[in-house]
PDB file of C-alpha atoms in Angstrom:
ATOM      1  CA  MET A   1      58.543 108.901  66.702  1.00  0.00           C
ATOM      2  CA  LYS A   2      55.830 111.186  65.339  1.00  0.00           C
ATOM      3  CA  THR A   3      55.450 112.769  68.734  1.00  0.00           C
ATOM      4  CA  ALA A   4      59.195 113.674  68.852  1.00  0.00           C
ATOM      5  CA  ILE A   5      59.116 115.182  65.343  1.00  0.00           C
ATOM      6  CA  THR A   6      55.948 117.152  66.193  1.00  0.00           C
ATOM      7  CA  THR A   7      57.550 118.450  69.369  1.00  0.00           C
ATOM      8  CA  LYS A   8      60.711 119.521  67.465  1.00  0.00           C
ATOM      9  CA  ILE A   9      58.608 121.392  64.848  1.00  0.00           C
ATOM     10  CA  SER A  10      56.709 123.169  67.602  1.00  0.00           C
ATOM     11  CA  ILE A  11      59.882 124.259  69.293  1.00  0.00           C
ATOM     12  CA  ASN A  12      61.345 125.612  65.959  1.00  0.00           C
ATOM     13  CA  THR A  13      58.095 127.463  65.305  1.00  0.00           C
ATOM     14  CA  MET A  14      58.182 129.017  68.779  1.00  0.00           C
ATOM     15  CA  VAL A  15      61.778 130.133  68.293  1.00  0.00           C
ATOM     16  CA  LYS A  16      61.029 131.722  64.929  1.00  0.00           C
ATOM     17  CA  ASN A  17      57.972 133.470  66.368  1.00  0.00           C
ATOM     18  CA  ALA A  18      60.090 134.763  69.302  1.00  0.00           C
ATOM     19  CA  ILE A  19      62.769 136.079  66.916  1.00  0.00           C
ATOM     20  CA  LYS A  20      60.128 137.806  64.755  1.00  0.00           C
ATOM     21  CA  SER A  21      58.586 139.390  67.870  1.00  0.00           C
ATOM     22  CA  CYS A  22      62.010 140.699  68.995  1.00  0.00           C
ATOM     23  CA  LEU A  23      62.771 142.148  65.583  1.00  0.00           C
ATOM     24  CA  THR A  24      59.307 143.793  65.385  1.00  0.00           C
ATOM     25  CA  LEU A  25      59.768 145.237  68.910  1.00  0.00           C
ATOM     26  CA  SER A  26      63.212 146.570  68.004  1.00  0.00           C
ATOM     27  CA  ILE A  27      61.928 148.233  64.802  1.00  0.00           C
ATOM     28  CA  VAL A  28      59.013 149.796  66.711  1.00  0.00           C
ATOM     29  CA  THR A  29      61.376 151.008  69.448  1.00  0.00           C
ATOM     30  CA  LEU A  30      63.763 152.557  66.959  1.00  0.00           C
ATOM     31  CA  GLY A  31      60.912 154.223  65.101  1.00  0.00           C
ATOM     32  CA  MET A  32      59.562 155.708  68.299  1.00  0.00           C
ATOM     33  CA  GLY A  33      63.012 156.967  69.288  1.00  0.00           C
ATOM     34  CA  TYR A  34      63.554 158.565  65.891  1.00  0.00           C
ATOM     35  CA  SER A  35      60.121 160.180  66.066  1.00  0.00           C
ATOM     36  CA  ALA A  36      60.865 161.546  69.518  1.00  0.00           C
ATOM     37  CA  ILE A  37      64.250 163.000  68.355  1.00  0.00           C
ATOM     38  CA  ALA A  38      62.652 164.556  65.230  1.00  0.00           C
ATOM     39  CA  LEU A  39      59.835 166.036  67.311  1.00  0.00           C
ATOM     40  CA  SER A  40      62.305 167.417  69.873  1.00  0.00           C
ATOM     41  CA  ALA A  41      64.427 169.040  67.112  1.00  0.00           C
ATOM     42  CA  GLU A  42      61.338 170.487  65.423  1.00  0.00           C
ATOM     43  CA  THR A  43      60.112 171.879  68.700  1.00  0.00           C
ATOM     44  CA  SER A  44      63.522 173.393  69.496  1.00  0.00           C
ATOM     45  CA  GLN A  45      63.710 174.945  66.013  1.00  0.00           C
ATOM     46  CA  SER A  46      60.213 176.297  66.320  1.00  0.00           C
ATOM     47  CA  ASN A  47      61.023 177.855  69.697  1.00  0.00           C
ATOM     48  CA  THR A  48      64.254 179.330  68.322  1.00  0.00           C
ATOM     49  CA  VAL A  49      62.637 180.869  65.281  1.00  0.00           C
ATOM     50  CA  GLY A  50      59.647 182.127  67.220  1.00  0.00           C
ATOM     51  CA  VAL A  51      61.663 184.056  69.888  1.00  0.00           C
ATOM     52  CA  LYS A  52      62.293 187.730  69.003  1.00  0.00           C
ATOM     53  CA  ALA A  53      64.474 190.115  71.011  1.00  0.00           C
ATOM     54  CA  ASP A  54      62.386 192.862  72.569  1.00  0.00           C
ATOM     55  CA  VAL A  55      64.950 195.630  72.029  1.00  0.00           C
ATOM     56  CA  GLU A  56      64.039 199.212  71.338  1.00  0.00           C
ATOM     57  CA  ARG A  57      65.931 200.447  68.285  1.00  0.00           C
ATOM     58  CA  ARG A  58      67.314 203.949  68.142  1.00  0.00           C
ATOM     59  CA  GLU A  59      68.523 205.921  65.170  1.00  0.00           C
ATOM     60  CA  VAL A  60      72.120 207.132  65.241  1.00  0.00           C
ATOM     61  CA  LEU A  61      73.437 209.889  62.968  1.00  0.00           C
ATOM     62  CA  ASP A  62      76.326 208.191  61.175  1.00  0.00           C
ATOM     63  CA  ASP A  63      77.660 210.853  58.807  1.00  0.00           C
ATOM     64  CA  VAL A  64      81.289 210.352  57.770  1.00  0.00           C
ATOM     65  CA  LEU A  65      83.581 211.849  55.232  1.00  0.00           C
ATOM     66  CA  ASP A  66      83.775 209.880  51.997  1.00  0.00           C
ATOM     67  CA  THR A  67      84.892 211.795  48.936  1.00  0.00           C
ATOM     68  CA  GLU A  68      85.372 215.139  50.710  1.00  0.00           C
ATOM     69  CA  ASN A  69      89.156 215.508  50.747  1.00  0.00           C
ATOM     70  CA  PHE A  70      89.459 219.296  50.910  1.00  0.00           C
ATOM     71  CA  GLU A  71      88.655 221.400  53.942  1.00  0.00           C
ATOM     72  CA  VAL A  72      88.137 225.141  54.362  1.00  0.00           C
ATOM     73  CA  GLY A  73      87.561 226.686  57.786  1.00  0.00           C
ATOM     74  CA  ILE A  74      87.523 229.801  59.864  1.00  0.00           C
ATOM     75  CA  GLN A  75      88.169 230.079  63.605  1.00  0.00           C
ATOM     76  CA  GLY A  76      88.066 232.764  66.265  1.00  0.00           C
ATOM     77  CA  GLY A  77      89.349 232.766  69.773  1.00  0.00           C
ATOM     78  CA  LEU A  78      91.850 234.188  72.190  1.00  0.00           C
ATOM     79  CA  MET A  79      95.636 234.314  71.949  1.00  0.00           C
ATOM     80  CA  SER A  80      97.902 234.886  74.939  1.00  0.00           C
ATOM     81  CA  ILE A  81     100.899 236.743  73.509  1.00  0.00           C
ATOM     82  CA  GLU A  82     103.736 236.359  75.948  1.00  0.00           C
ATOM     83  CA  ASP A  83     104.560 239.714  77.585  1.00  0.00           C
ATOM     84  CA  PHE A  84     101.844 241.456  75.522  1.00  0.00           C
ATOM     85  CA  GLU A  85      98.508 240.485  77.148  1.00  0.00           C
ATOM     86  CA  ASN A  86      95.675 238.588  75.541  1.00  0.00           C
ATOM     87  CA  SER A  87      94.376 239.345  72.091  1.00  0.00           C
ATOM     88  CA  PRO A  88      91.429 238.316  69.872  1.00  0.00           C
ATOM     89  CA  TRP A  89      92.590 235.661  67.407  1.00  0.00           C
ATOM     90  CA  ILE A  90      91.136 235.154  63.943  1.00  0.00           C
ATOM     91  CA  SER A  91      92.410 232.473  61.520  1.00  0.00           C
ATOM     92  CA  ALA A  92      91.488 230.762  58.295  1.00  0.00           C
ATOM     93  CA  HIS A  93      92.801 227.502  56.899  1.00  0.00           C
ATOM     94  CA  LEU A  94      92.806 225.253  53.829  1.00  0.00           C
ATOM     95  CA  GLY A  95      93.331 221.597  54.368  1.00  0.00           C
ATOM     96  CA  TYR A  96      93.757 218.407  52.304  1.00  0.00           C
ATOM     97  CA  HIS A  97      93.104 214.951  53.725  1.00  0.00           C
ATOM     98  CA  ILE A  98      95.766 212.622  52.313  1.00  0.00           C
ATOM     99  CA  SER A  99      94.284 209.492  53.886  1.00  0.00           C
ATOM    100  CA  GLU A 100      91.975 208.413  56.674  1.00  0.00           C
ATOM    101  CA  HIS A 101      94.618 209.322  59.260  1.00  0.00           C
ATOM    102  CA  PHE A 102      96.899 212.034  57.764  1.00  0.00           C
ATOM    103  CA  TYR A 103      96.143 215.513  56.494  1.00  0.00           C
ATOM    104  CA  VAL A 104      97.942 218.804  55.766  1.00  0.00           C
ATOM    105  CA  LYS A 105      96.668 222.283  56.604  1.00  0.00           C
ATOM    106  CA  ALA A 106      97.799 225.764  55.600  1.00  0.00           C
ATOM    107  CA  ARG A 107      96.831 228.486  58.031  1.00  0.00           C
ATOM    108  CA  TYR A 108      96.728 232.288  58.039  1.00  0.00           C
ATOM    109  CA  ALA A 109      95.962 234.192  61.272  1.00  0.00           C
ATOM    110  CA  VAL A 110      96.033 237.638  62.797  1.00  0.00           C
ATOM    111  CA  ALA A 111      96.143 239.036  66.295  1.00  0.00           C
ATOM    112  CA  GLU A 112      97.248 242.260  68.072  1.00  0.00           C
ATOM    113  CA  GLY A 113      99.612 242.600  70.955  1.00  0.00           C
ATOM    114  CA  GLY A 114      98.707 244.690  74.014  1.00  0.00           C
ATOM    115  CA  TYR A 115     100.986 246.548  76.467  1.00  0.00           C
ATOM    116  CA  THR A 116     103.692 245.007  78.598  1.00  0.00           C
ATOM    117  CA  SER A 117     103.791 245.388  82.351  1.00  0.00           C
ATOM    118  CA  PHE A 118     106.790 247.702  81.993  1.00  0.00           C
ATOM    119  CA  GLU A 119     104.876 250.002  79.663  1.00  0.00           C
ATOM    120  CA  LYS A 120     101.957 250.138  82.084  1.00  0.00           C
ATOM    121  CA  LEU A 121     104.071 250.856  85.181  1.00  0.00           C
ATOM    122  CA  ALA A 122     106.829 253.095  83.780  1.00  0.00           C
ATOM    123  CA  ASN A 123     106.106 256.533  82.448  1.00  0.00           C
ATOM    124  CA  THR A 124     108.022 255.952  79.213  1.00  0.00           C
ATOM    125  CA  ALA A 125     107.363 255.883  75.524  1.00  0.00           C
ATOM    126  CA  PRO A 126     105.684 252.675  74.210  1.00  0.00           C
ATOM    127  CA  LEU A 127     108.015 249.920  73.138  1.00  0.00           C
ATOM    128  CA  LEU A 128     106.037 249.318  69.919  1.00  0.00           C
ATOM    129  CA  THR A 129     103.928 251.397  67.600  1.00  0.00           C
ATOM    130  CA  ASP A 130     100.360 250.407  66.838  1.00  0.00           C
ATOM    131  CA  GLU A 131     101.444 248.970  63.503  1.00  0.00           C
ATOM    132  CA  GLU A 132     104.206 246.928  65.125  1.00  0.00           C
ATOM    133  CA  ARG A 133     101.737 245.429  67.597  1.00  0.00           C
ATOM    134  CA  GLU A 134      99.865 243.718  64.756  1.00  0.00           C
ATOM    135  CA  MET A 135     100.778 240.060  64.567  1.00  0.00           C
ATOM    136  CA  THR A 136     100.461 237.978  61.440  1.00  0.00           C
ATOM    137  CA  TYR A 137     101.089 234.236  61.148  1.00  0.00           C
ATOM    138  CA  TYR A 138     101.134 231.926  58.156  1.00  0.00           C
ATOM    139  CA  GLY A 139     102.356 228.344  58.029  1.00  0.00           C
ATOM    140  CA  LEU A 140     101.801 224.699  57.141  1.00  0.00           C
ATOM    141  CA  ASN A 141     100.914 221.844  59.486  1.00  0.00           C
ATOM    142  CA  ILE A 142     100.661 218.084  59.120  1.00  0.00           C
ATOM    143  CA  GLY A 143      97.998 216.376  61.253  1.00  0.00           C
ATOM    144  CA  TYR A 144      97.202 212.889  62.409  1.00  0.00           C
ATOM    145  CA  ASN A 145      93.796 211.615  63.493  1.00  0.00           C
ATOM    146  CA  LEU A 146      94.364 209.787  66.778  1.00  0.00           C
ATOM    147  CA  LEU A 147      90.990 208.992  68.289  1.00  0.00           C
ATOM    148  CA  PRO A 148      87.946 208.703  65.992  1.00  0.00           C
ATOM    149  CA  GLY A 149      84.735 208.161  67.916  1.00  0.00           C
ATOM    150  CA  GLU A 150      81.329 209.517  68.736  1.00  0.00           C
ATOM    151  CA  ILE A 151      79.862 212.204  70.984  1.00  0.00           C
ATOM    152  CA  PHE A 152      76.426 211.930  72.581  1.00  0.00           C
ATOM    153  CA  PHE A 153      74.513 215.213  72.937  1.00  0.00           C
ATOM    154  CA  SER A 154      71.359 213.285  74.043  1.00  0.00           C
ATOM    155  CA  GLU A 155      69.975 209.779  73.982  1.00  0.00           C
ATOM    156  CA  ASP A 156      68.915 210.101  70.355  1.00  0.00           C
ATOM    157  CA  LEU A 157      71.403 212.694  69.058  1.00  0.00           C
ATOM    158  CA  VAL A 158      74.873 211.280  68.304  1.00  0.00           C
ATOM    159  CA  PHE A 159      77.628 212.739  66.112  1.00  0.00           C
ATOM    160  CA  ASN A 160      80.903 211.380  64.833  1.00  0.00           C
ATOM    161  CA  SER A 161      84.011 213.035  66.180  1.00  0.00           C
ATOM    162  CA  VAL A 162      87.798 212.831  65.968  1.00  0.00           C
ATOM    163  CA  PHE A 163      90.687 214.033  68.085  1.00  0.00           C
ATOM    164  CA  SER A 164      93.819 214.960  66.125  1.00  0.00           C
ATOM    165  CA  PHE A 165      97.275 216.337  66.730  1.00  0.00           C
ATOM    166  CA  GLU A 166      99.136 218.733  64.380  1.00  0.00           C
ATOM    167  CA  VAL A 167     102.761 219.875  64.149  1.00  0.00           C
ATOM    168  CA  GLY A 168     104.261 222.308  61.711  1.00  0.00           C
ATOM    169  CA  GLY A 169     106.028 225.555  61.141  1.00  0.00           C
ATOM    170  CA  GLY A 170     105.644 228.949  59.573  1.00  0.00           C
ATOM    171  CA  ASN A 171     106.476 232.620  59.896  1.00  0.00           C
ATOM    172  CA  THR A 172     105.355 235.237  62.410  1.00  0.00           C
ATOM    173  CA  GLU A 173     105.492 238.950  61.719  1.00  0.00           C
ATOM    174  CA  PHE A 174     105.476 240.929  64.970  1.00  0.00           C
ATOM    175  CA  ALA A 175     107.207 243.977  66.446  1.00  0.00           C
ATOM    176  CA  GLY A 176     108.662 244.922  63.027  1.00  0.00           C
ATOM    177  CA  ASP A 177     110.446 241.573  62.776  1.00  0.00           C
ATOM    178  CA  GLU A 178     109.871 238.147  61.207  1.00  0.00           C
ATOM    179  CA  GLN A 179     110.531 234.971  63.164  1.00  0.00           C
ATOM    180  CA  PHE A 180     110.367 231.319  62.257  1.00  0.00           C
ATOM    181  CA  THR A 181     107.586 229.724  64.328  1.00  0.00           C
ATOM    182  CA  VAL A 182     106.925 226.184  65.460  1.00  0.00           C
ATOM    183  CA  ASN A 183     103.284 225.301  65.871  1.00  0.00           C
ATOM    184  CA  LEU A 184     101.791 222.496  68.035  1.00  0.00           C
ATOM    185  CA  THR A 185      98.011 222.016  67.907  1.00  0.00           C
ATOM    186  CA  ALA A 186      95.516 219.685  69.527  1.00  0.00           C
ATOM    187  CA  ASN A 187      92.227 219.664  67.598  1.00  0.00           C
ATOM    188  CA  TYR A 188      88.821 218.158  68.331  1.00  0.00           C
ATOM    189  CA  ARG A 189      86.235 218.008  65.534  1.00  0.00           C
ATOM    190  CA  VAL A 190      82.536 217.145  65.744  1.00  0.00           C
ATOM    191  CA  PHE A 191      80.943 216.271  62.335  1.00  0.00           C
ATOM    192  CA  LEU A 192      77.508 217.874  62.221  1.00  0.00           C
ATOM    193  CA  ASN A 193      76.961 216.013  58.890  1.00  0.00           C
ATOM    194  CA  ASP A 194      79.209 214.680  56.158  1.00  0.00           C
ATOM    195  CA  TRP A 195      80.443 218.078  55.012  1.00  0.00           C
ATOM    196  CA  VAL A 196      80.393 220.434  58.043  1.00  0.00           C
ATOM    197  CA  ALA A 197      82.410 220.079  61.228  1.00  0.00           C
ATOM    198  CA  TRP A 198      82.644 222.094  64.469  1.00  0.00           C
ATOM    199  CA  ASP A 199      86.257 222.692  65.485  1.00  0.00           C
ATOM    200  CA  LEU A 200      87.766 223.138  68.939  1.00  0.00           C
ATOM    201  CA  ALA A 201      91.499 223.757  69.055  1.00  0.00           C
ATOM    202  CA  MET A 202      94.336 224.620  71.426  1.00  0.00           C
ATOM    203  CA  SER A 203      97.645 225.723  69.889  1.00  0.00           C
ATOM    204  CA  ASP A 204     101.087 226.873  70.947  1.00  0.00           C
ATOM    205  CA  TYR A 205     103.027 229.203  68.628  1.00  0.00           C
ATOM    206  CA  ILE A 206     106.711 229.122  69.652  1.00  0.00           C
ATOM    207  CA  PHE A 207     109.180 231.706  68.341  1.00  0.00           C
ATOM    208  CA  ASP A 208     112.160 233.744  69.566  1.00  0.00           C
ATOM    209  CA  THR A 209     111.991 237.447  70.321  1.00  0.00           C
ATOM    210  CA  GLN A 210     114.227 240.266  71.564  1.00  0.00           C
ATOM    211  CA  ILE A 211     111.545 242.894  72.136  1.00  0.00           C
ATOM    212  CA  THR A 212     112.090 243.232  75.867  1.00  0.00           C
ATOM    213  CA  GLY A 213     115.859 243.566  75.499  1.00  0.00           C
ATOM    214  CA  SER A 214     117.028 239.951  75.862  1.00  0.00           C
ATOM    215  CA  SER A 215     116.578 237.077  73.394  1.00  0.00           C
ATOM    216  CA  LYS A 216     114.184 234.388  74.632  1.00  0.00           C
ATOM    217  CA  THR A 217     111.838 231.753  73.321  1.00  0.00           C
ATOM    218  CA  THR A 218     108.172 232.662  73.789  1.00  0.00           C
ATOM    219  CA  HIS A 219     105.162 230.375  74.043  1.00  0.00           C
ATOM    220  CA  ASN A 220     101.964 231.946  72.730  1.00  0.00           C
ATOM    221  CA  LEU A 221      98.890 229.886  73.558  1.00  0.00           C
ATOM    222  CA  THR A 222      95.705 230.044  71.527  1.00  0.00           C
ATOM    223  CA  PHE A 223      92.212 228.751  72.314  1.00  0.00           C
ATOM    224  CA  SER A 224      89.826 228.835  69.403  1.00  0.00           C
ATOM    225  CA  THR A 225      86.648 227.428  67.894  1.00  0.00           C
ATOM    226  CA  GLY A 226      85.073 227.566  64.459  1.00  0.00           C
ATOM    227  CA  ILE A 227      83.475 225.840  61.530  1.00  0.00           C
ATOM    228  CA  ALA A 228      85.066 223.784  58.716  1.00  0.00           C
ATOM    229  CA  VAL A 229      83.437 222.878  55.438  1.00  0.00           C
ATOM    230  CA  TYR A 230      84.516 219.777  53.456  1.00  0.00           C
ATOM    231  CA  PHE A 231      84.209 219.401  49.662  1.00  0.00           C
TER     232      PHE A 231
END
């Protein structure tokens, strides 16, 4: 009887020891797994923080208009007066920027008509006097900035720019007469800084005339460039 009881106690003791061993092994295994995960995360974080992009930085001139709503400019170029040759074109304008996209511009310009082909070929008196050949235009346009962007003069020299379109009307005095004129203008501006811009423009001044004997609508193209100051 004692032998059976002793054997039963030994078996219970062995089972308990086996259970304790399994629990200890499980805890050690979990601890090792947690340590491995923590070490892996720490290594990954260390590698992420330690890597720096080897990118060469370049400075870009980023001047834009902020509080400068008014604009004053002067332009010079060439005007092709229909039937009256090409003429030097000088203009001045005053503009106001209503918003980021819209602006209004008042313009005053002068040019001088040349001689028609008829005057050059026929031995007749000139159609116009010198005073009548002087052309004067004044009018008001509304403009819309279509394509703001940048222009690269070199790898390190970049300026802001904008392409805009203008439409408006005014009055043209030419050949002793005054005619209502429709003006269409495409304008490209390069901002040298936040208060000076270089202008490039192409315009069409459309008005009716009867100088050559019959009434017709003339298209008078102008190519010009100049400087505008913002304040």
